[in-house]
Amino acid sequence: MTVGRSPGETRRGTQATSAAVAVVVALGVCLSGCAAGGTGTRDEGAAHADAVGGAASSSPAASPSKVPDRVDAVRLVKSDPKVSEEVKHELKPCVADEYPVDVSYGELTGGTAEDVVVNVLTCGDAVGVGSYVYRERDGAYQNVFRTEEPPVYAEIDRGDLVVTKQVYERGDPVSSPSGENVITYRWASGRFAEQYRTHNDYSNAAGNAPTPVPDADG
């Protein structure tokens, strides 16, 4: 509904002579045309919005994003014959029934279901002791990638599998490795093939500078 009103709709029904009525009517017609021109855009806009709303309501709703089926990662790892007995033995709850596992879902192998990446960590320092990729096939998950050289951690990055292995030199504390190797794998011909790798050295200077000895006169 527009805000403006034509003078023909608002003028009072007063008694007047026929000549005066003719003048008023003529003036009303003129101003009514002006008012219609001034509010025509709004009227057309409102009608257009209604049409768009009607089209939107009649169109089918967008399908929701695919939600992957959650897996029992602990059971998957413990029942996997490709996982070492050492990793299985260390896979215990840290607190109550909370297990030290990180689980990611994403497209890695081009299958019909989301692939599953599982990282098994230590409870105390959260150091990765094993990384695995599971691919769904015929209703079951198969291990298609594993690495058990700690510290290690696997992630999904734009369809690639990226594995980070921290490098420690003698004397390095667990919290301060000397560097890392980052290896990128891509699924090809039914397996993961290494594409490239990079090595990063960490600086040991930051935060390890010796504290200056205060001046004796201070």
CSV table of C-alpha atoms in Angstrom, one decimal:
chain,number,residue,atom,x,y,z
A,1,MET,CA,0.0,0.0,0.0
A,2,THR,CA,1.4,3.4,-1.0
A,3,VAL,CA,1.6,6.4,1.4
A,4,GLY,CA,0.2,9.1,-0.9
A,5,ARG,CA,-3.5,9.7,-1.5
A,6,SER,CA,-5.0,11.4,-4.6
A,7,PRO,CA,-6.9,14.7,-3.9
A,8,GLY,CA,-10.0,13.0,-5.3
A,9,GLU,CA,-10.0,10.6,-2.3
A,10,THR,CA,-9.4,13.3,0.3
A,11,ARG,CA,-11.4,16.3,-0.7
A,12,ARG,CA,-14.6,16.8,1.3
A,13,GLY,CA,-18.1,16.6,-0.3
A,14,THR,CA,-19.0,20.2,0.1
A,15,GLN,CA,-21.8,22.0,-1.6
A,16,ALA,CA,-20.7,24.1,-4.5
A,17,THR,CA,-21.8,25.4,-7.8
A,18,SER,CA,-21.5,23.3,-10.9
A,19,ALA,CA,-18.6,25.6,-12.2
A,20,ALA,CA,-16.7,25.2,-8.9
A,21,VAL,CA,-17.2,21.5,-8.9
A,22,ALA,CA,-15.8,21.3,-12.5
A,23,VAL,CA,-12.7,23.3,-11.5
A,24,VAL,CA,-12.1,21.1,-8.4
A,25,VAL,CA,-12.6,17.9,-10.5
A,26,ALA,CA,-10.2,19.1,-13.1
A,27,LEU,CA,-7.6,20.0,-10.5
A,28,GLY,CA,-8.1,16.7,-8.8
A,29,VAL,CA,-7.5,14.7,-12.0
A,30,CYS,CA,-4.3,16.7,-12.6
A,31,LEU,CA,-2.9,16.2,-9.1
A,32,SER,CA,-4.0,12.6,-9.1
A,33,GLY,CA,-2.0,11.9,-12.2
A,34,CYS,CA,1.1,13.6,-10.5
A,35,ALA,CA,0.6,11.6,-7.4
A,36,ALA,CA,0.4,8.3,-9.4
A,37,GLY,CA,3.6,9.2,-11.1
A,38,GLY,CA,5.3,9.9,-7.8
A,39,THR,CA,4.3,6.7,-6.2
A,40,GLY,CA,4.3,4.5,-9.2
A,41,THR,CA,7.8,3.1,-8.4
A,42,ARG,CA,6.8,2.1,-5.0
A,43,ASP,CA,3.6,0.5,-6.2
A,44,GLU,CA,5.5,-1.4,-8.8
A,45,GLY,CA,8.2,-2.4,-6.4
A,46,ALA,CA,5.6,-3.8,-3.9
A,47,ALA,CA,3.9,-5.8,-6.6
A,48,HIS,CA,7.3,-7.1,-7.8
A,49,ALA,CA,8.2,-8.1,-4.2
A,50,ASP,CA,5.0,-10.0,-3.9
A,51,ALA,CA,5.7,-11.8,-7.2
A,52,VAL,CA,9.2,-12.7,-6.0
A,53,GLY,CA,7.8,-13.9,-2.7
A,54,GLY,CA,5.2,-16.0,-4.5
A,55,ALA,CA,7.9,-17.5,-6.7
A,56,ALA,CA,10.1,-18.2,-3.7
A,57,SER,CA,7.4,-19.9,-1.8
A,58,SER,CA,6.5,-22.2,-4.7
A,59,SER,CA,10.1,-23.2,-5.4
A,60,PRO,CA,11.5,-26.3,-3.6
A,61,ALA,CA,13.5,-25.8,-0.5
A,62,ALA,CA,17.3,-26.2,-0.8
A,63,SER,CA,18.5,-29.6,0.3
A,64,PRO,CA,20.5,-29.6,3.5
A,65,SER,CA,24.2,-30.2,3.5
A,66,LYS,CA,25.3,-33.8,3.7
A,67,VAL,CA,26.0,-34.8,7.2
A,68,PRO,CA,28.5,-37.7,7.4
A,69,ASP,CA,27.6,-40.7,9.5
A,70,ARG,CA,29.6,-40.6,12.8
A,71,VAL,CA,31.8,-43.6,13.4
A,72,ASP,CA,33.0,-45.2,16.7
A,73,ALA,CA,36.6,-44.3,16.1
A,74,VAL,CA,37.9,-46.1,19.1
A,75,ARG,CA,36.2,-49.4,18.1
A,76,LEU,CA,37.4,-48.8,14.5
A,77,VAL,CA,41.0,-48.5,15.6
A,78,LYS,CA,40.9,-51.3,18.1
A,79,SER,CA,39.4,-53.8,15.7
A,80,ASP,CA,41.7,-52.8,12.8
A,81,PRO,CA,44.4,-55.5,12.2
A,82,LYS,CA,46.6,-52.9,10.5
A,83,VAL,CA,47.0,-50.9,13.7
A,84,SER,CA,49.9,-51.9,15.9
A,85,GLU,CA,49.3,-53.6,19.2
A,86,GLU,CA,51.3,-50.9,20.9
A,87,VAL,CA,48.9,-48.2,19.7
A,88,LYS,CA,45.9,-50.3,20.7
A,89,HIS,CA,47.4,-50.9,24.1
A,90,GLU,CA,48.0,-47.2,24.7
A,91,LEU,CA,44.5,-46.2,23.5
A,92,LYS,CA,42.8,-45.8,26.9
A,93,PRO,CA,40.4,-43.3,28.3
A,94,CYS,CA,42.2,-40.1,29.7
A,95,VAL,CA,39.2,-39.0,31.8
A,96,ALA,CA,36.1,-41.1,32.4
A,97,ASP,CA,35.2,-42.4,29.0
A,98,GLU,CA,37.0,-39.7,27.0
A,99,TYR,CA,39.5,-41.2,24.6
A,100,PRO,CA,42.4,-39.3,23.1
A,101,VAL,CA,41.3,-39.4,19.5
A,102,ASP,CA,40.7,-36.7,16.9
A,103,VAL,CA,38.3,-37.6,14.1
A,104,SER,CA,37.8,-35.7,10.8
A,105,TYR,CA,35.4,-36.4,7.9
A,106,GLY,CA,35.9,-35.3,4.3
A,107,GLU,CA,36.4,-36.2,0.7
A,108,LEU,CA,39.7,-37.8,0.1
A,109,THR,CA,39.2,-40.9,-2.0
A,110,GLY,CA,36.3,-40.0,-4.2
A,111,GLY,CA,34.0,-42.6,-2.7
A,112,THR,CA,30.3,-42.4,-2.2
A,113,ALA,CA,30.7,-41.7,1.5
A,114,GLU,CA,32.8,-39.3,3.6
A,115,ASP,CA,36.3,-40.6,4.4
A,116,VAL,CA,37.4,-40.8,8.0
A,117,VAL,CA,40.7,-39.6,9.4
A,118,VAL,CA,41.6,-40.7,12.9
A,119,ASN,CA,44.5,-39.4,15.0
A,120,VAL,CA,45.4,-41.3,18.2
A,121,LEU,CA,47.1,-39.1,20.8
A,122,THR,CA,48.7,-39.4,24.2
A,123,CYS,CA,46.7,-38.2,27.1
A,124,GLY,CA,49.4,-36.2,28.8
A,125,ASP,CA,51.1,-34.2,26.0
A,126,ALA,CA,48.6,-34.8,23.2
A,127,VAL,CA,51.4,-36.2,21.0
A,128,GLY,CA,50.2,-38.0,17.9
A,129,VAL,CA,51.2,-41.7,18.0
A,130,GLY,CA,49.2,-42.9,14.9
A,131,SER,CA,47.2,-41.5,12.0
A,132,TYR,CA,44.8,-43.5,9.9
A,133,VAL,CA,42.4,-43.0,7.0
A,134,TYR,CA,39.3,-45.2,6.6
A,135,ARG,CA,37.4,-45.5,3.4
A,136,GLU,CA,33.8,-46.8,3.3
A,137,ARG,CA,33.2,-49.8,1.0
A,138,ASP,CA,30.3,-52.2,0.9
A,139,GLY,CA,29.0,-50.9,4.2
A,140,ALA,CA,32.3,-51.3,6.1
A,141,TYR,CA,35.4,-49.1,6.6
A,142,GLN,CA,38.7,-50.1,5.3
A,143,ASN,CA,42.1,-48.8,6.4
A,144,VAL,CA,43.7,-47.2,3.3
A,145,PHE,CA,46.5,-45.3,5.0
A,146,ARG,CA,48.4,-45.5,8.3
A,147,THR,CA,51.5,-44.0,9.8
A,148,GLU,CA,52.8,-44.7,13.3
A,149,GLU,CA,56.0,-42.7,13.6
A,150,PRO,CA,55.3,-40.3,16.4
A,151,PRO,CA,54.9,-37.4,16.7
A,152,VAL,CA,52.5,-37.4,13.7
A,153,TYR,CA,49.2,-35.8,12.8
A,154,ALA,CA,47.0,-36.1,9.7
A,155,GLU,CA,44.5,-33.6,8.3
A,156,ILE,CA,42.3,-33.0,5.3
A,157,ASP,CA,43.2,-30.0,3.2
A,158,ARG,CA,41.1,-29.3,0.1
A,159,GLY,CA,40.9,-32.9,-0.9
A,160,ASP,CA,44.5,-33.8,0.0
A,161,LEU,CA,45.8,-35.7,3.0
A,162,VAL,CA,48.4,-33.6,4.8
A,163,VAL,CA,50.6,-35.4,7.4
A,164,THR,CA,52.8,-33.4,9.8
A,165,LYS,CA,55.6,-35.1,11.5
A,166,GLN,CA,57.5,-33.1,14.1
A,167,VAL,CA,61.2,-33.5,14.3
A,168,TYR,CA,63.1,-33.6,17.6
A,169,GLU,CA,66.8,-33.3,18.1
A,170,ARG,CA,68.6,-34.7,21.1
A,171,GLY,CA,67.6,-32.7,24.2
A,172,ASP,CA,64.4,-31.2,22.8
A,173,PRO,CA,61.5,-31.3,25.3
A,174,VAL,CA,58.2,-32.7,24.0
A,175,SER,CA,56.7,-29.2,23.9
A,176,SER,CA,59.5,-27.8,21.8
A,177,PRO,CA,60.5,-29.8,18.7
A,178,SER,CA,63.3,-28.5,16.4
A,179,GLY,CA,61.2,-28.6,13.3
A,180,GLU,CA,58.6,-30.5,11.2
A,181,ASN,CA,58.1,-32.3,8.0
A,182,VAL,CA,54.8,-31.7,6.1
A,183,ILE,CA,53.9,-34.3,3.6
A,184,THR,CA,51.0,-34.0,1.2
A,185,TYR,CA,49.4,-37.2,-0.2
A,186,ARG,CA,46.8,-37.5,-3.0
A,187,TRP,CA,44.5,-40.4,-3.8
A,188,ALA,CA,45.4,-42.0,-7.1
A,189,SER,CA,45.0,-45.5,-8.6
A,190,GLY,CA,43.5,-46.9,-5.4
A,191,ARG,CA,46.1,-45.6,-2.9
A,192,PHE,CA,47.6,-42.4,-1.5
A,193,ALA,CA,50.7,-41.2,-3.3
A,194,GLU,CA,53.1,-38.6,-2.0
A,195,GLN,CA,52.9,-35.3,-4.0
A,196,TYR,CA,55.4,-33.2,-2.2
A,197,ARG,CA,56.9,-32.4,1.2
A,198,THR,CA,58.3,-29.4,3.0
A,199,HIS,CA,60.5,-29.0,6.0
A,200,ASN,CA,60.3,-26.2,8.5
A,201,ASP,CA,62.9,-25.4,11.2
A,202,TYR,CA,61.6,-23.8,14.4
A,203,SER,CA,63.5,-21.0,16.0
A,204,ASN,CA,64.8,-21.6,19.5
A,205,ALA,CA,65.7,-18.0,20.1
A,206,ALA,CA,62.3,-16.7,21.0
A,207,GLY,CA,61.5,-17.1,24.6
A,208,ASN,CA,64.9,-18.7,25.4
A,209,ALA,CA,67.0,-15.5,25.7
A,210,PRO,CA,69.0,-15.4,28.9
A,211,THR,CA,67.7,-13.1,31.6
A,212,PRO,CA,70.0,-10.2,32.1
A,213,VAL,CA,71.8,-10.0,35.5
A,214,PRO,CA,70.6,-6.9,37.5
A,215,ASP,CA,73.2,-4.2,38.1
A,216,ALA,CA,74.8,-4.5,41.6
A,217,ASP,CA,74.3,-0.8,42.1
A,218,GLY,CA,70.7,-1.0,41.2
